[in-house]
Short mmCIF file of C-alpha atoms and ligand atoms in Angstrom, two decimals:
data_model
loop_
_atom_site.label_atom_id
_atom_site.label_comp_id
_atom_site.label_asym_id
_atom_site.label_seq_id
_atom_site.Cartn_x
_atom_site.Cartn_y
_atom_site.Cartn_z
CA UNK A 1 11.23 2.95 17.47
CA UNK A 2 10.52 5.98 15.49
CA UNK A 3 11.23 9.34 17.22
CA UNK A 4 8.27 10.80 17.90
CA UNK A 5 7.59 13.00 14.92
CA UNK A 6 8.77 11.10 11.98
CA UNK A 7 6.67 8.87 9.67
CA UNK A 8 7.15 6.37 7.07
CA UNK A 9 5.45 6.69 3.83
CA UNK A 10 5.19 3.48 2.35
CA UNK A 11 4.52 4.09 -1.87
CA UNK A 12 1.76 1.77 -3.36
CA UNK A 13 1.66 3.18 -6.55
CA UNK A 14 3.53 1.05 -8.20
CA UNK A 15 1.37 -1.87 -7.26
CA UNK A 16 -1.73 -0.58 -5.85
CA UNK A 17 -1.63 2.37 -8.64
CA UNK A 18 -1.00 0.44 -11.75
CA UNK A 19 -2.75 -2.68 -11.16
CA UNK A 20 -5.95 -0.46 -11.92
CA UNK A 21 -4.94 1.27 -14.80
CA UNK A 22 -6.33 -0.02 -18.14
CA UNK A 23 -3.49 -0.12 -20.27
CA UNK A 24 -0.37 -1.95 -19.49
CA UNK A 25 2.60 0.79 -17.97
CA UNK A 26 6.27 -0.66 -19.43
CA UNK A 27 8.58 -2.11 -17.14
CA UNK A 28 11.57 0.92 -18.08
CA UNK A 29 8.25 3.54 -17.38
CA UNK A 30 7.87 1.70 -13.86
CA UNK A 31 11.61 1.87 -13.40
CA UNK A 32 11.78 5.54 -13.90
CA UNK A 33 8.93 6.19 -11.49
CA UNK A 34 10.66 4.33 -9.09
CA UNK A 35 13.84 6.05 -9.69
CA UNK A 36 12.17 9.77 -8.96
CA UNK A 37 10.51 8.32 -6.15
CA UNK A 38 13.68 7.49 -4.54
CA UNK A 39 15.46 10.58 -5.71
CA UNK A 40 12.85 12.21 -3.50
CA UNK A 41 13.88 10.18 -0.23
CA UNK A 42 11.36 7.29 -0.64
CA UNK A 43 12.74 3.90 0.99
CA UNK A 44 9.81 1.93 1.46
CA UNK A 45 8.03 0.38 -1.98
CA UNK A 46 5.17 -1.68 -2.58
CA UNK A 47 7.07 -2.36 -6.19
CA UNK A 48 4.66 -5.37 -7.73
CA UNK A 49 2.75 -8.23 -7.10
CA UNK A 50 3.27 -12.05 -7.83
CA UNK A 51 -0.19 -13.04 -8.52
CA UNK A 52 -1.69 -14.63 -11.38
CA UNK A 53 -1.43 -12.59 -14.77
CA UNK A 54 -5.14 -13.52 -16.04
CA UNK A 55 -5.91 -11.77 -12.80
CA UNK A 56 -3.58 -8.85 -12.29
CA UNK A 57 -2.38 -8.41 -16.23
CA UNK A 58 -1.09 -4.51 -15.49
CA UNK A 59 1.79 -6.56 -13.38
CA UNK A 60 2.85 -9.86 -15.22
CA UNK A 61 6.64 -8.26 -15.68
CA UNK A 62 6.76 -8.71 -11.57
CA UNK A 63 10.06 -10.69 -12.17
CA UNK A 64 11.62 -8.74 -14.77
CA UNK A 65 10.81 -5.10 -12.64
CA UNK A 66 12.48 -7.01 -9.50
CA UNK A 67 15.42 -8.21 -11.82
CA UNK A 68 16.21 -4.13 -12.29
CA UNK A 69 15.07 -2.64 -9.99
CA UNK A 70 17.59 -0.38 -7.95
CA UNK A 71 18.50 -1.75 -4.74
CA UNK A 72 20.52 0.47 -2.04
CA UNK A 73 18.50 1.32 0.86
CA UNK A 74 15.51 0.70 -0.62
CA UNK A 75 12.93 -1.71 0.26
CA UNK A 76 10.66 -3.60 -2.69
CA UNK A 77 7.92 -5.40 -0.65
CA UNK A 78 5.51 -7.78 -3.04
CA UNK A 79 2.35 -8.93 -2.80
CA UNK A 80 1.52 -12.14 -2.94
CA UNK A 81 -2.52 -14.50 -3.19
CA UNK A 82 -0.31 -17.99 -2.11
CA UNK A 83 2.34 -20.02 -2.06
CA UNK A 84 3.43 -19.84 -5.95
CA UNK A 85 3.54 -16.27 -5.75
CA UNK A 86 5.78 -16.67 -2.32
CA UNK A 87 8.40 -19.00 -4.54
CA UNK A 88 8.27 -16.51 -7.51
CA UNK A 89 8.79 -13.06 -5.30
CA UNK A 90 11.39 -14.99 -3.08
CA UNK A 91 13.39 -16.21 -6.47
CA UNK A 92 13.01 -12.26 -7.43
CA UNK A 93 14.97 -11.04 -4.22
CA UNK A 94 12.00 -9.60 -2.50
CA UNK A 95 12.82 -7.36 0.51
CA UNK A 96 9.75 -8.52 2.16
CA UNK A 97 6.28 -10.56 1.29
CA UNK A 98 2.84 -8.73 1.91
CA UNK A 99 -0.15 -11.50 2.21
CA UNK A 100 -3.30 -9.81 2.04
CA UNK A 101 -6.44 -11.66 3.63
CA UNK A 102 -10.32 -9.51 3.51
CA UNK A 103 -12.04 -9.22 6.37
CA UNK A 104 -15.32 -10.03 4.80
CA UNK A 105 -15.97 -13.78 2.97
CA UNK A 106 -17.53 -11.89 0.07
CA UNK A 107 -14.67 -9.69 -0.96
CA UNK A 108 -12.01 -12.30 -0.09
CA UNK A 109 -13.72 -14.46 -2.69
CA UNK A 110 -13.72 -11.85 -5.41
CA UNK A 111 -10.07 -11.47 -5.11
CA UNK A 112 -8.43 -14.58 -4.38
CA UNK A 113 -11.31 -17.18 -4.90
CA UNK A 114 -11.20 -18.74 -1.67
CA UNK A 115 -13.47 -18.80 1.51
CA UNK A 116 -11.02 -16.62 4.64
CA UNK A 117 -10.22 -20.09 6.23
CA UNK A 118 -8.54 -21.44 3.30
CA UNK A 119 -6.38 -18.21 2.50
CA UNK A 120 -5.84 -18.82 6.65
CA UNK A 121 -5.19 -22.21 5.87
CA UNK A 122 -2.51 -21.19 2.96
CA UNK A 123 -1.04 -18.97 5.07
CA UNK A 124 1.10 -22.00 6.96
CA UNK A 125 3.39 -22.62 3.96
CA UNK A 126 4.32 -19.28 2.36
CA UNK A 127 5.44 -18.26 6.48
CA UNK A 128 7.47 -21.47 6.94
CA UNK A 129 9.21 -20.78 3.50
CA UNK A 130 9.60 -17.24 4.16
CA UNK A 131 11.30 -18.14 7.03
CA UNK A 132 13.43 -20.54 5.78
CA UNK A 133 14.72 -17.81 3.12
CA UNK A 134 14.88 -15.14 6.20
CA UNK A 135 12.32 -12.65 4.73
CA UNK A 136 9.80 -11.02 6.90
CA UNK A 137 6.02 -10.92 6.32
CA UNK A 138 3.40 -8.57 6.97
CA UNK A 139 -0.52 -9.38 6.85
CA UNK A 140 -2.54 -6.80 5.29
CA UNK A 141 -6.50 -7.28 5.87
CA UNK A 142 -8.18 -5.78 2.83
CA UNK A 143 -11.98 -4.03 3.54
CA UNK A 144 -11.06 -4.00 7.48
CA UNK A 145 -13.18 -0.69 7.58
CA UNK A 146 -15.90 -1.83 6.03
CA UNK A 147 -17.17 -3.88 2.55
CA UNK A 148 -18.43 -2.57 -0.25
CA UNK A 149 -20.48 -6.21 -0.82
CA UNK A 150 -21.26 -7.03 2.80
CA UNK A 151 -21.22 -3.94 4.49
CA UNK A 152 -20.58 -3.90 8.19
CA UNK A 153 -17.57 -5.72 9.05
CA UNK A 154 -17.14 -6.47 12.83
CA UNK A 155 -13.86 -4.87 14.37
CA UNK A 156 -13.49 -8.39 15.93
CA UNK A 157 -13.17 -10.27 12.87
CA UNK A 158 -10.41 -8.31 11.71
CA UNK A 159 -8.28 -8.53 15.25
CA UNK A 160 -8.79 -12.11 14.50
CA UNK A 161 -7.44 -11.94 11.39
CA UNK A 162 -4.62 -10.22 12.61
CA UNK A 163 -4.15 -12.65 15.27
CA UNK A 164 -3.52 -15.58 12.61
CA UNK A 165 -1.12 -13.10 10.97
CA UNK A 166 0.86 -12.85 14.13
CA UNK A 167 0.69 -16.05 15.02
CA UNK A 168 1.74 -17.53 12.35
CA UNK A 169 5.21 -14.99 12.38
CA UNK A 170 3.99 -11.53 11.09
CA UNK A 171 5.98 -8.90 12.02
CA UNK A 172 3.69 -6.00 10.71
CA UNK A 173 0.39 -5.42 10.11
CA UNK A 174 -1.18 -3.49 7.55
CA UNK A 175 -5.16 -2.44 7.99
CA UNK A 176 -6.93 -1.47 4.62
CA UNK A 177 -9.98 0.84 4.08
CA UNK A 178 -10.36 -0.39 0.62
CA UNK A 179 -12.95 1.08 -0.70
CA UNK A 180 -13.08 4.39 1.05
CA UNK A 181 -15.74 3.10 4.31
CA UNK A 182 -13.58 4.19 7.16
CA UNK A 183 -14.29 7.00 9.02
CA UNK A 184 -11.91 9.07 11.99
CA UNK A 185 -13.70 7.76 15.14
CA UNK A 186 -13.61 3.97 13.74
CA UNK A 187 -9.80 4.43 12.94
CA UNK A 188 -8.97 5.64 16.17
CA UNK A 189 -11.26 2.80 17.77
CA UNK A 190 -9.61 0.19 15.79
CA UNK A 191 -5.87 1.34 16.41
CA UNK A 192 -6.52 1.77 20.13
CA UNK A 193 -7.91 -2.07 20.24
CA UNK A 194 -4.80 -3.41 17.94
CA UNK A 195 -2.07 -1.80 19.95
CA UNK A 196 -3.51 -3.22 23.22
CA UNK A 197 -4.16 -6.60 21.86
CA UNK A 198 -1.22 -6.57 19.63
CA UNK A 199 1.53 -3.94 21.42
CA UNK A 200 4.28 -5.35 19.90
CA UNK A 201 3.54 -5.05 16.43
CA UNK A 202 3.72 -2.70 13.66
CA UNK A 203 1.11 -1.36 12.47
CA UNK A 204 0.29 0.51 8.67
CA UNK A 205 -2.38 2.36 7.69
CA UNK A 206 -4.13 2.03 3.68
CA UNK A 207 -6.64 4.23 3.11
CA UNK A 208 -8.63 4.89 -0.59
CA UNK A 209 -10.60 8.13 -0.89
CA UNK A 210 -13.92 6.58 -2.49
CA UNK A 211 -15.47 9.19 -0.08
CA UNK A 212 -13.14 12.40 0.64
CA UNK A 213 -12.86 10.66 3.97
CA UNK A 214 -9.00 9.38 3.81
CA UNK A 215 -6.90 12.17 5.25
CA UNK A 216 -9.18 12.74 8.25
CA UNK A 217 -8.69 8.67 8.39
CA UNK A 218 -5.43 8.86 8.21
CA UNK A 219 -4.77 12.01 10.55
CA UNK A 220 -7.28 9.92 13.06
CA UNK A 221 -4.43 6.97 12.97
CA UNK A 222 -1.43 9.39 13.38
CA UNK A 223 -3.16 10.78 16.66
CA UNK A 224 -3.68 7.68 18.11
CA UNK A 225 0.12 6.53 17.37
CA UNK A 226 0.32 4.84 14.35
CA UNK A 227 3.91 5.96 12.30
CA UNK A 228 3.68 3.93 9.16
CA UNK A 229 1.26 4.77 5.86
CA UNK A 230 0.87 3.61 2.49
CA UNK A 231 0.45 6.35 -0.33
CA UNK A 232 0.68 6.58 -3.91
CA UNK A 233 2.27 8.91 -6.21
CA UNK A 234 -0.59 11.20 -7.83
CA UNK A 235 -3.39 9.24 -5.75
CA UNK A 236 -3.48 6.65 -8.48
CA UNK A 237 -5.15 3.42 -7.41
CA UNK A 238 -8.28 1.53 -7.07
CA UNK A 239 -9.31 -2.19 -6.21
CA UNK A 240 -9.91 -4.39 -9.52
CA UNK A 241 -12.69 -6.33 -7.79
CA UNK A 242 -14.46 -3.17 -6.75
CA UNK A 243 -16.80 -0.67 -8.96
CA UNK A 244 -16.55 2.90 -9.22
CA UNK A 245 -12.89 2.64 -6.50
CA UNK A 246 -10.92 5.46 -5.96
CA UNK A 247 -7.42 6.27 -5.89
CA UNK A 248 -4.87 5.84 -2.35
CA UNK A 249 -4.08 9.10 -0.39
CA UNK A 250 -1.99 10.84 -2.99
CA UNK A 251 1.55 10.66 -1.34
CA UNK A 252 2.50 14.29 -1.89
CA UNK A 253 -0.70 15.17 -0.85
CA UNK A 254 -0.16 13.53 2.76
CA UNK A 255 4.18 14.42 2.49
CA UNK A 256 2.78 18.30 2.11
CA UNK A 257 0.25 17.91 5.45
CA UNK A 258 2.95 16.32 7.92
CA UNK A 259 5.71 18.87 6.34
CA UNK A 260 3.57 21.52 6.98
CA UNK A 261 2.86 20.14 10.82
CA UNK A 262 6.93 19.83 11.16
CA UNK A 263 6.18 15.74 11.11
CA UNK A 264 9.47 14.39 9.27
CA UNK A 265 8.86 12.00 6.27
CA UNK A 266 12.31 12.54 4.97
CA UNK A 267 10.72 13.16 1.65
CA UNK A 268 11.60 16.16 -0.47
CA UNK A 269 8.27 17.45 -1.61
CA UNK A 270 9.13 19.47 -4.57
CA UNK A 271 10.40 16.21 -6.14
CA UNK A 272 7.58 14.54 -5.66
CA UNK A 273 5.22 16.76 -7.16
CA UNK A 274 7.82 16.76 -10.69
CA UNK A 275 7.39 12.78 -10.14
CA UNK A 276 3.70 12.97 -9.96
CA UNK A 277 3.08 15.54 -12.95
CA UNK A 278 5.82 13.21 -15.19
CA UNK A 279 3.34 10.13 -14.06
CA UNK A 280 0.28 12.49 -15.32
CA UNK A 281 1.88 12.92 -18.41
CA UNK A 282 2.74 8.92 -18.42
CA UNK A 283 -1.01 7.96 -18.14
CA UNK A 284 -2.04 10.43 -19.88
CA UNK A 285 -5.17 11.30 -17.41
CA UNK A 286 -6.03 13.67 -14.34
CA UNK A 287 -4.64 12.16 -11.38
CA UNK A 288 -6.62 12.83 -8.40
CA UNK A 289 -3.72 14.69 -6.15
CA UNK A 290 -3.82 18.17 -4.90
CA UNK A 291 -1.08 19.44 -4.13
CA UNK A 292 0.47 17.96 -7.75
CA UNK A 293 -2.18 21.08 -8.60
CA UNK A 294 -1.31 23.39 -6.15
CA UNK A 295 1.90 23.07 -5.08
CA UNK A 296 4.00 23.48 -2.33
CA UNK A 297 2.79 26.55 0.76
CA UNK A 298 6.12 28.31 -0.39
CA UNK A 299 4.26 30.95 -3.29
CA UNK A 300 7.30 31.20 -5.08
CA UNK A 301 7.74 27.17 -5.35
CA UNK A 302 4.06 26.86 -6.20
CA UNK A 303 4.32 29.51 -9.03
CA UNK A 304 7.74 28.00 -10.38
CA UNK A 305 5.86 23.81 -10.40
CA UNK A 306 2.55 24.95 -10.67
CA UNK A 307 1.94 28.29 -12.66
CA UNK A 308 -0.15 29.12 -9.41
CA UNK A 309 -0.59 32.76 -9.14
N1 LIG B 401 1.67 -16.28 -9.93
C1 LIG B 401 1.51 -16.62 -11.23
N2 LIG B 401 0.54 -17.40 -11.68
C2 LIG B 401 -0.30 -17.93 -10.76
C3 LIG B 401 -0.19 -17.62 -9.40
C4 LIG B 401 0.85 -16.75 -8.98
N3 LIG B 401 1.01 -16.40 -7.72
N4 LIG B 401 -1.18 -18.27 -8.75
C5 LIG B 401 -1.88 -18.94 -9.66
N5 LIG B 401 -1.35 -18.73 -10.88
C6 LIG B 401 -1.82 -19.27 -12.16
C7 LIG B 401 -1.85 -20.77 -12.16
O1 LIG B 401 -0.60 -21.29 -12.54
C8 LIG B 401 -2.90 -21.05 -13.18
O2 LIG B 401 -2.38 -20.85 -14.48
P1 LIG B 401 -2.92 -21.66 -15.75
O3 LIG B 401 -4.35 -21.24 -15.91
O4 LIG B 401 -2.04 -21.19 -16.86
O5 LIG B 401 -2.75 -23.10 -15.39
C9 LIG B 401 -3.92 -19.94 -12.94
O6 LIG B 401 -3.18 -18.88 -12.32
C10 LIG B 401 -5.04 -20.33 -12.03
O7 LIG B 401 -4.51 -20.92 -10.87
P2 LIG B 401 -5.40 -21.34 -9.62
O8 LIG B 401 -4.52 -21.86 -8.54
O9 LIG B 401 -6.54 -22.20 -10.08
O10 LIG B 401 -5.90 -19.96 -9.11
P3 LIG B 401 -7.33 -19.29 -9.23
O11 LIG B 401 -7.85 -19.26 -10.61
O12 LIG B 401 -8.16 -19.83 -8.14
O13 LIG B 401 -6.91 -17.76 -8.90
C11 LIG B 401 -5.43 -16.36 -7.62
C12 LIG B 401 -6.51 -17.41 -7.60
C13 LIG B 401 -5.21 -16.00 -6.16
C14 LIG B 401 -4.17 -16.91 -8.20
C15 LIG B 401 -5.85 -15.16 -8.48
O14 LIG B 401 -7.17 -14.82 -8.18
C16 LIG B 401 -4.96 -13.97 -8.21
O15 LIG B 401 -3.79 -13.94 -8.57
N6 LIG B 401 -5.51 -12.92 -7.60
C17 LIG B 401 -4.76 -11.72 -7.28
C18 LIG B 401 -5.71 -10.69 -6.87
C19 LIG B 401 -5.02 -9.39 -6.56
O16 LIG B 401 -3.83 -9.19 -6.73
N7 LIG B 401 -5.85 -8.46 -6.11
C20 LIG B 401 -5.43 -7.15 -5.76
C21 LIG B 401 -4.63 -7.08 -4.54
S1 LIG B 401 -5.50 -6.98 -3.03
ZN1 LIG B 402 -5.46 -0.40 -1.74
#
């Protein structure tokens, strides 16, 4: 158990992030982003994904990051579509496997080509080898706010999901807002059914900011007890199968709010925003964060990182 006002901020840039940028980042760029993200106190990683290159090009070196990777305290979790990509993150020393299942047929379809039963189905043999190589799993359910093809999704469908998830030996659950459909009252809603259905299980929040909407999303799941939240660096990120998708919460945009509230991340913030303008500079684009712009609250900070007068 967390105290009570600590979070963990999980970092999807690496994944999340780069899987949507057009051009291929270097595996000794991705290295040195990871290395100023844990210089700044980051632990948990969502470092790559072991999916099919012809899909997910940005992140065919997946076994050659995980082969240098620093290790320590951190954690690299991977993402995996199915069993192969189970084998090939286990073989890489992955701290944990994330299987990601939509909520809705229509966007499950678009990213992993198969109807929800048969990624269900699937689910059965990357578990029992997971367990056999003692690495934990967590479920994440992708558009559980809300799909950009079908629309509605029904908060049922995605407890059911979850249920499989569980069932079948998750230990943590993470629910995604995909494409920026989520709003505060349906967060709270949501987290208030999982945690009585599901009390003993962890719970993460993902939220994209197609529509401005994510921190009041997120803030929404931090009031009604959720302690876990994936971010990335700069609020890179997007969804490959999705048009006109926006970035994740920028992570120094959300380390600034709970610093500011006294809510421990154990993140220094002034680190992250160097990481985030060296990542700017990397892409060479705007990144969507704020506070990367602004800076820290302290005037003298903000002037030093930020030329903010
Ligand atoms: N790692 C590496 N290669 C893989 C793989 C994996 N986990 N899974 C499949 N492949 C390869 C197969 O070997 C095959 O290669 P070949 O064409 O050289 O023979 C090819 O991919 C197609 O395999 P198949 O099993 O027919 O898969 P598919 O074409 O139905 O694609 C997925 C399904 C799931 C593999 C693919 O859509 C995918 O990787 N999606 C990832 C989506 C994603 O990451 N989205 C963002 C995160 S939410
Ligand atoms: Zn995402």
């Amino acid at each position: 158990m967390l105290p009570e006002k600590r979070v963990i901020i999980r970092e999807v840039s690496l994944r999340d992030g780069l899987q949507s940028e057009k051009e291929f980042v270097q595996t000794n760029i991705k290295l040195e982003v990871i290395r100023a993200l844990a210089q700044a106190g980051v632990e948990y990683f969502e470092t790559t994904s072991f999916v099919s290159p012809k899909a997910i090009p940005q992140l065919r070196d997946a076994a050659d990051l995980m082969a240098h990777v620093e290790r320590g305290n951190l954690k690299h979790e991977v993402l995996i579509p199915n069993l192969k990509g189970a084998q090939r993150a286990l073989e890489a020393k992955a701290d944990r496997l994330i299987v990601v299942v939509s909520a809705s047929e229509a966007h499950n379809k678009a990213n992993v080509r198969r109807s929800i039963a048969d990624s269900l189905e699937e689910l059965q043999g990357i578990f029992e080898l997971a367990k056999t190589n003692n690495v934990p799993v967590a479920g994440v359910i992708s558009v559980a706010f809300g799909c950009p093809f079908e629309g509605r999704v029904p908060r049922e469908n995605v407890l059911n999901i979850a249920q499989h998830f569980i069932e079948k030996g998750a230990d943590r659950i993470s629910l995604a807002d995909t494409t920026g459909l989520a709003n505060p009252s349906q967060v709270e809603d949501m987290v208030s059914c999982f945690k009585n259905r599901f009390p003993d299980t962890l719970l993460c929040l993902h939220f994209h900011n197609n529509r401005g909407v994510a921190m009041a999303n997120l803030y929404a799941g931090y009031l009604a007890g959720v302690r876990m939240f994936d971010t990335a660096l700069g609020g890179i990120g997007g969804c490959p199968n999705v048009p006109q998708a926006a970035g994740n919460l920028a992570t120094e945009d959300v380390v600034f709010m709970f610093q500011e509230m006294g809510i421990q991340t154990g993140i220094d913030l002034v680190k992250l925003i160097k990481a985030a303008k060296r990542l700017e500079k990397v892409l060479k684009h705007t990144l969507p964060g704020q506070v990367m712009k602004s800076g820290p609250s302290d005037p003298q900070l903000a002037r030093q990182l930020c030329g903010i007068t």
